[in-house]
Amino acid sequence: MFQPDPTPWQAAAACAGLSPAVVFARRERQAAPALRACAVCPVARECEAAVAPAESWFDGVCAGRLWRNGRPVKPRPRDGAGRHEGGPAPLDARNGPAPLDARMVAAQLAAVPAGGLPARAGGDRD
């Protein structure tokens, strides 16, 4: 199948090397690597302008948000309630989310297998 060359902003996107299954995931857990990439992406505005997620019934990650049927998905609370060990880090009540370290994000993205993250046992739940 022919794939056109990416535009310059697409080539610069932090998610450029991620699996489409991660970028177009409908659930927060599966989309986590793409959401982390968006947090440090230099072309998030260009992405949102090109994708126009609210106008295109978009499913996936665009401009730092998860979208489902063209609507932004409200982030799940990260206060620790109902979390199990190894889940997302809780928010700092004083400052909101902890600032991201670009090197840490790059290392996490590099650790994602080429085919995306493996499915969890027990179904497709968040």
XYZ file of N, CA, C and O in Angstrom:
504
model
N 0.844 -1.175 0.000
C 0.000 0.000 0.000
C 0.886 1.232 0.000
O 1.859 1.319 0.743
N 0.560 2.194 -0.820
C 1.351 3.419 -0.939
C 1.101 4.332 0.248
O -0.031 4.601 0.602
N 2.173 4.773 0.869
C 2.094 5.721 1.973
C 2.782 7.004 1.524
O 3.964 6.987 1.214
N 2.053 8.125 1.475
C 2.704 9.375 1.071
C 3.723 9.804 2.119
O 3.642 9.426 3.284
N 4.704 10.564 1.667
C 5.686 11.100 2.611
C 4.978 12.012 3.586
O 4.085 12.773 3.216
N 5.381 11.964 4.857
C 4.735 12.834 5.848
C 5.095 14.291 5.601
O 6.152 14.595 5.043
N 4.183 15.161 6.002
C 4.483 16.583 5.928
C 5.555 16.877 6.969
O 5.778 16.071 7.878
N 6.230 18.034 6.865
C 7.289 18.325 7.850
C 6.802 18.277 9.301
O 7.504 17.759 10.165
N 5.598 18.743 9.585
C 5.143 18.704 10.976
C 4.891 17.273 11.422
O 5.147 16.931 12.558
N 4.405 16.415 10.528
C 4.163 15.023 10.902
C 5.476 14.304 11.212
O 5.551 13.516 12.143
N 6.509 14.599 10.438
C 7.806 13.969 10.683
C 8.389 14.412 12.021
O 9.126 13.663 12.658
N 8.047 15.622 12.469
C 8.555 16.146 13.734
C 7.697 15.753 14.935
O 8.062 16.037 16.070
N 6.574 15.100 14.692
C 5.659 14.745 15.782
C 6.301 13.728 16.717
O 6.964 12.790 16.284
N 6.097 13.926 18.007
C 6.669 13.024 19.008
C 6.099 11.613 18.895
O 6.729 10.653 19.324
N 4.922 11.464 18.295
C 4.289 10.146 18.173
C 4.646 9.456 16.857
O 4.145 8.364 16.590
N 5.508 10.051 16.049
C 5.777 9.542 14.700
C 6.194 8.071 14.686
O 5.852 7.346 13.771
N 6.893 7.600 15.697
C 7.343 6.214 15.702
C 6.427 5.248 16.426
O 6.711 4.064 16.496
N 5.318 5.750 16.959
C 4.411 4.878 17.714
C 3.501 4.090 16.781
O 3.187 4.518 15.672
N 3.047 2.966 17.276
C 2.118 2.128 16.535
C 0.782 2.850 16.348
O 0.301 3.527 17.263
N 0.152 2.713 15.183
C -1.183 3.290 15.006
C -2.178 2.788 16.052
O -3.088 3.511 16.443
N -1.988 1.550 16.550
C -2.889 1.024 17.577
C -2.809 1.850 18.857
O -3.792 1.942 19.598
N -1.670 2.463 19.120
C -1.499 3.303 20.301
C -2.059 4.701 20.029
O -2.802 5.252 20.831
N -1.724 5.271 18.882
C -2.151 6.638 18.546
C -3.669 6.715 18.366
O -4.294 7.694 18.763
N -4.270 5.667 17.820
C -5.712 5.686 17.563
C -6.497 4.856 18.574
O -7.633 4.461 18.314
N -5.903 4.615 19.735
C -6.591 3.871 20.794
C -7.786 4.671 21.304
O -7.765 5.902 21.314
N -8.810 3.981 21.737
C -10.003 4.644 22.276
C -10.008 4.669 23.797
O -10.849 5.296 24.395
N -9.082 3.985 24.422
C -9.038 3.901 25.879
C -7.742 4.507 26.405
O -6.680 4.364 25.808
N -7.861 5.166 27.558
C -6.741 5.897 28.132
C -5.525 5.007 28.378
O -4.394 5.399 28.096
N -5.747 3.828 28.889
C -4.622 2.948 29.212
C -3.832 2.585 27.953
O -2.607 2.610 27.952
N -4.505 2.229 26.876
C -3.814 1.875 25.646
C -3.188 3.094 24.972
O -2.190 2.982 24.280
N -3.782 4.262 25.177
C -3.297 5.500 24.554
C -2.195 6.178 25.360
O -1.634 7.176 24.914
N -1.859 5.649 26.531
C -0.910 6.313 27.431
C 0.413 6.685 26.761
O 0.892 7.814 26.947
N 1.049 5.816 25.957
C 2.308 6.234 25.324
C 2.118 7.438 24.393
O 2.962 8.333 24.343
N 1.009 7.483 23.676
C 0.757 8.621 22.785
C 0.464 9.892 23.584
O 0.896 10.988 23.213
N -0.254 9.764 24.677
C -0.525 10.930 25.522
C 0.770 11.478 26.112
O 0.960 12.697 26.189
N 1.684 10.586 26.515
C 2.986 11.045 27.027
C 3.785 11.726 25.924
O 4.451 12.738 26.159
N 3.715 11.196 24.715
C 4.432 11.819 23.599
C 3.874 13.212 23.316
O 4.632 14.159 23.099
N 2.571 13.351 23.345
C 1.946 14.655 23.109
C 2.394 15.703 24.125
O 2.486 16.884 23.804
N 2.653 15.257 25.336
C 3.034 16.196 26.392
C 4.326 16.933 26.066
O 4.551 18.027 26.573
N 5.176 16.353 25.242
C 6.443 16.990 24.883
C 6.534 17.272 23.379
O 7.594 17.609 22.879
N 5.441 17.163 22.665
C 5.451 17.282 21.208
C 5.582 18.741 20.767
O 4.818 19.606 21.210
N 6.504 19.022 19.850
C 6.686 20.387 19.373
C 5.649 20.825 18.338
O 5.592 21.999 17.986
N 4.824 19.904 17.835
C 3.881 20.255 16.772
C 2.427 19.949 17.143
O 1.601 19.689 16.264
N 2.098 20.013 18.420
C 0.739 19.679 18.860
C -0.300 20.591 18.221
O -1.383 20.131 17.842
N -0.010 21.866 18.073
C -0.983 22.789 17.454
C -1.223 22.450 15.997
O -2.358 22.467 15.523
N -0.150 22.145 15.271
C -0.293 21.775 13.865
C -1.106 20.489 13.722
O -1.938 20.360 12.828
N -0.871 19.565 14.632
C -1.608 18.301 14.630
C -3.096 18.556 14.821
O -3.927 18.042 14.066
N -3.432 19.335 15.831
C -4.852 19.597 16.092
C -5.509 20.325 14.926
O -6.643 20.020 14.557
N -4.796 21.264 14.312
C -5.361 21.989 13.165
C -5.588 21.055 11.978
O -6.603 21.151 11.284
N -4.665 20.138 11.753
C -4.791 19.229 10.609
C -5.841 18.152 10.843
O -6.618 17.820 9.954
N -5.880 17.611 12.048
C -6.808 16.517 12.353
C -8.217 17.031 12.594
O -9.183 16.381 12.206
N -8.343 18.206 13.193
C -9.648 18.782 13.546
C -10.528 17.723 14.199
O -11.587 17.363 13.685
N -10.093 17.203 15.355
C -10.775 16.042 15.942
C -12.258 16.255 16.224
O -13.047 15.326 16.052
N -12.657 17.441 16.618
C -14.071 17.680 16.929
C -14.930 17.712 15.677
O -16.133 17.485 15.740
N -14.323 17.972 14.554
C -15.073 18.068 13.302
C -15.045 16.779 12.489
O -15.755 16.664 11.496
N -14.214 15.823 12.895
C -14.032 14.631 12.067
C -14.411 13.323 12.764
O -14.089 12.267 12.265
N -15.071 13.392 13.900
C -15.448 12.198 14.652
C -14.223 11.351 14.946
O -14.248 10.126 14.859
N -13.151 12.006 15.277
C -11.849 11.378 15.475
C -11.842 10.479 16.701
O -12.404 10.806 17.741
N -11.157 9.343 16.590
C -10.878 8.441 17.709
C -9.369 8.336 17.845
O -8.689 7.994 16.880
N -8.855 8.639 19.018
C -7.423 8.508 19.263
C -6.878 9.707 20.002
O -7.617 10.474 20.623
N -5.563 9.873 19.919
C -4.873 10.946 20.626
C -4.509 12.041 19.643
O -3.958 11.778 18.575
N -4.846 13.258 20.006
C -4.509 14.424 19.185
C -4.311 15.616 20.114
O -5.168 15.885 20.959
N -3.193 16.294 19.950
C -2.897 17.526 20.686
C -3.000 17.348 22.202
O -3.493 18.209 22.907
N -2.559 16.210 22.679
C -2.484 15.984 24.120
C -3.750 15.501 24.776
O -3.812 15.382 25.996
N -4.765 15.199 23.983
C -6.032 14.709 24.551
C -6.455 13.442 23.847
O -6.178 13.231 22.684
N -7.186 12.628 24.578
C -7.795 11.437 24.006
C -9.172 11.830 23.497
O -9.932 12.489 24.203
N -9.485 11.439 22.277
C -10.767 11.771 21.642
C -11.512 10.490 21.321
O -10.919 9.487 20.919
N -12.815 10.520 21.489
C -13.671 9.396 21.122
C -14.882 9.977 20.417
O -15.601 10.791 20.970
N -15.088 9.560 19.180
C -16.205 10.053 18.355
C -16.214 11.581 18.272
O -17.259 12.212 18.305
N -15.026 12.170 18.160
C -14.926 13.609 17.995
C -15.131 14.415 19.258
O -15.236 15.639 19.214
N -15.162 13.754 20.403
C -15.332 14.461 21.678
C -14.144 14.141 22.580
O -13.713 12.990 22.651
N -13.632 15.151 23.289
C -12.525 14.858 24.206
C -13.015 13.978 25.358
O -14.109 14.176 25.874
N -12.221 12.986 25.690
C -12.543 12.088 26.793
C -12.053 12.747 28.076
O -10.901 13.166 28.167
N -12.930 12.833 29.040
C -12.560 13.421 30.322
C -11.523 12.522 30.987
O -11.754 11.321 31.132
N -10.368 13.089 31.372
C -9.356 12.247 32.019
C -9.891 11.628 33.298
O -10.664 12.239 34.030
N -9.465 10.413 33.549
C -9.873 9.733 34.775
C -9.179 10.390 35.955
O -8.036 10.809 35.854
N -9.851 10.448 37.090
C -9.210 11.033 38.271
C -7.990 10.221 38.672
O -7.992 9.005 38.595
N -6.972 10.916 39.090
C -5.718 10.253 39.466
C -5.411 10.517 40.930
O -4.296 10.782 41.299
N -6.432 10.415 41.762
C -6.246 10.696 43.185
C -5.827 9.461 43.970
O -5.670 9.513 45.179
N -5.654 8.358 43.287
C -5.233 7.138 43.963
C -6.390 6.221 44.314
O -6.177 5.067 44.619
N -7.615 6.713 44.288
C -8.763 5.879 44.622
C -8.933 4.799 43.562
O -9.001 5.091 42.381
N -8.976 3.574 43.999
C -9.188 2.465 43.078
C -7.960 2.088 42.273
O -8.033 1.236 41.417
N -6.832 2.714 42.551
C -5.610 2.383 41.810
C -4.989 1.133 42.378
O -5.120 0.833 43.547
N -4.257 0.451 41.546
C -3.457 -0.643 42.038
C -2.006 -0.302 41.747
O -1.710 0.562 40.945
N -1.116 -0.978 42.433
C 0.302 -0.659 42.300
C 0.722 -0.729 40.844
O 0.307 -1.594 40.096
N 1.548 0.217 40.426
C 2.000 0.267 39.048
C 1.114 1.123 38.173
O 1.381 1.297 36.999
N 0.051 1.706 38.723
C -0.834 2.568 37.948
C -0.232 3.944 37.766
O 0.901 4.201 38.149
N -0.980 4.855 37.173
C -0.471 6.192 36.937
C -0.141 6.906 38.246
O -0.758 6.662 39.273
N 0.807 7.795 38.184
C 1.213 8.542 39.370
C 0.101 9.497 39.782
O -0.568 10.085 38.940
N -0.107 9.663 41.081
C -1.140 10.602 41.528
C -0.723 12.041 41.266
O 0.455 12.350 41.127
N -1.703 12.912 41.195
C -1.439 14.330 41.015
C -0.923 14.923 42.315
O -1.299 14.506 43.401
N -0.089 15.914 42.196
C 0.338 16.689 43.346
C -0.765 17.709 43.591
O -1.046 18.538 42.735
N -1.414 17.662 44.728
C -2.568 18.510 45.003
C -2.230 19.991 44.911
O -3.080 20.809 44.604
N -0.978 20.348 45.136
C -0.614 21.768 45.081
C -0.365 22.246 43.663
O -0.692 23.365 43.317
N 0.225 21.414 42.847
C 0.694 21.870 41.543
C 0.016 21.202 40.356
O 0.368 21.500 39.230
N -0.900 20.283 40.561
C -1.456 19.535 39.445
C -0.474 18.450 39.043
O 0.311 17.978 39.855
N -0.457 18.062 37.774
C 0.432 16.983 37.352
C 1.897 17.378 37.537
O 2.262 18.530 37.367
N 2.716 16.417 37.873
C 4.150 16.672 37.990
C 4.696 17.021 36.609
O 4.228 16.493 35.602
N 5.675 17.920 36.532
C 6.244 18.265 35.229
C 6.921 17.044 34.616
O 7.460 16.196 35.326
N 6.871 16.967 33.298
C 7.469 15.836 32.601
C 8.922 16.130 32.292
O 9.282 17.242 31.927
N 9.736 15.130 32.413
C 11.134 15.209 32.038
C 11.232 14.610 30.640
O 10.891 13.438 30.429
N 11.683 15.393 29.663
C 11.720 14.938 28.274
C 12.558 13.671 28.109
O 12.201 12.789 27.339
N 13.647 13.555 28.862
C 14.469 12.345 28.752
C 13.726 11.126 29.270
O 13.812 10.035 28.707
N 12.955 11.310 30.350
C 12.182 10.204 30.903
C 11.109 9.765 29.898
O 10.915 8.576 29.654
N 10.424 10.732 29.287
C 9.385 10.405 28.309
C 9.993 9.692 27.111
O 9.467 8.690 26.635
N 11.132 10.186 26.625
C 11.790 9.550 25.483
C 12.173 8.112 25.817
O 12.006 7.210 24.994
N 12.668 7.882 27.035
C 13.037 6.523 27.441
C 11.807 5.626 27.514
O 11.852 4.462 27.102
N 10.696 6.157 28.022
C 9.472 5.360 28.105
C 8.953 5.037 26.711
O 8.508 3.921 26.449
N 8.999 6.010 25.807
C 8.529 5.770 24.449
C 9.416 4.749 23.738
O 8.934 3.917 22.986
N 10.714 4.817 23.989
C 11.629 3.870 23.361
C 11.379 2.448 23.856
O 11.653 1.482 23.146
N 10.830 2.311 25.050
C 10.574 0.990 25.619
C 9.302 0.344 25.083
O 9.074 -0.836 25.295
N 8.465 1.107 24.370
C 7.225 0.554 23.834
C 7.566 -0.326 22.638
O 8.247 0.108 21.717
N 7.133 -1.571 22.627
C 7.420 -2.459 21.500
C 6.835 -1.916 20.204
O 5.853 -1.174 20.216
N 7.442 -2.292 19.087
C 7.011 -1.794 17.779
C 5.534 -2.064 17.523
O 4.862 -1.267 16.896
N 4.999 -3.150 18.004
C 3.602 -3.492 17.783
C 2.657 -2.888 18.800
O 1.477 -3.180 18.829
N 3.147 -2.029 19.679
C 2.304 -1.452 20.720
C 2.400 -2.269 21.990
O 3.183 -3.196 22.107
N 1.615 -1.907 22.949
C 1.625 -2.597 24.230
C 0.811 -3.875 24.152
O -0.211 -3.923 23.456
N 1.218 -4.917 24.856
C 0.445 -6.159 24.823
C -0.895 -5.981 25.533
O -1.037 -5.156 26.441
N -1.872 -6.749 25.112
C -3.192 -6.696 25.750
C -3.078 -7.268 27.147
O -2.317 -8.192 27.411
N -3.859 -6.702 28.049
C -3.878 -7.193 29.427
C -4.847 -8.355 29.537
O -5.868 -8.391 28.882
N -4.535 -9.265 30.420
C -5.446 -10.369 30.697
C -6.686 -9.805 31.374
O -6.604 -8.883 32.165
N -7.837 -10.316 31.038
C -9.053 -9.877 31.714
C -9.877 -8.904 30.913
O -10.845 -8.353 31.409
N -9.483 -8.611 29.686
C -10.339 -7.755 28.864
C -9.776 -6.392 28.603
O -8.682 -6.057 28.990
N -10.591 -5.579 27.971
C -10.204 -4.246 27.496
C -10.854 -3.199 28.372
O -11.675 -2.420 27.925
N -10.518 -3.196 29.648
C -11.127 -2.249 30.578
C -10.107 -1.208 30.990
O -8.924 -1.476 31.022
N -10.586 -0.047 31.345
C -9.716 1.018 31.882
C -9.732 0.994 33.361
O -10.623 0.744 34.042
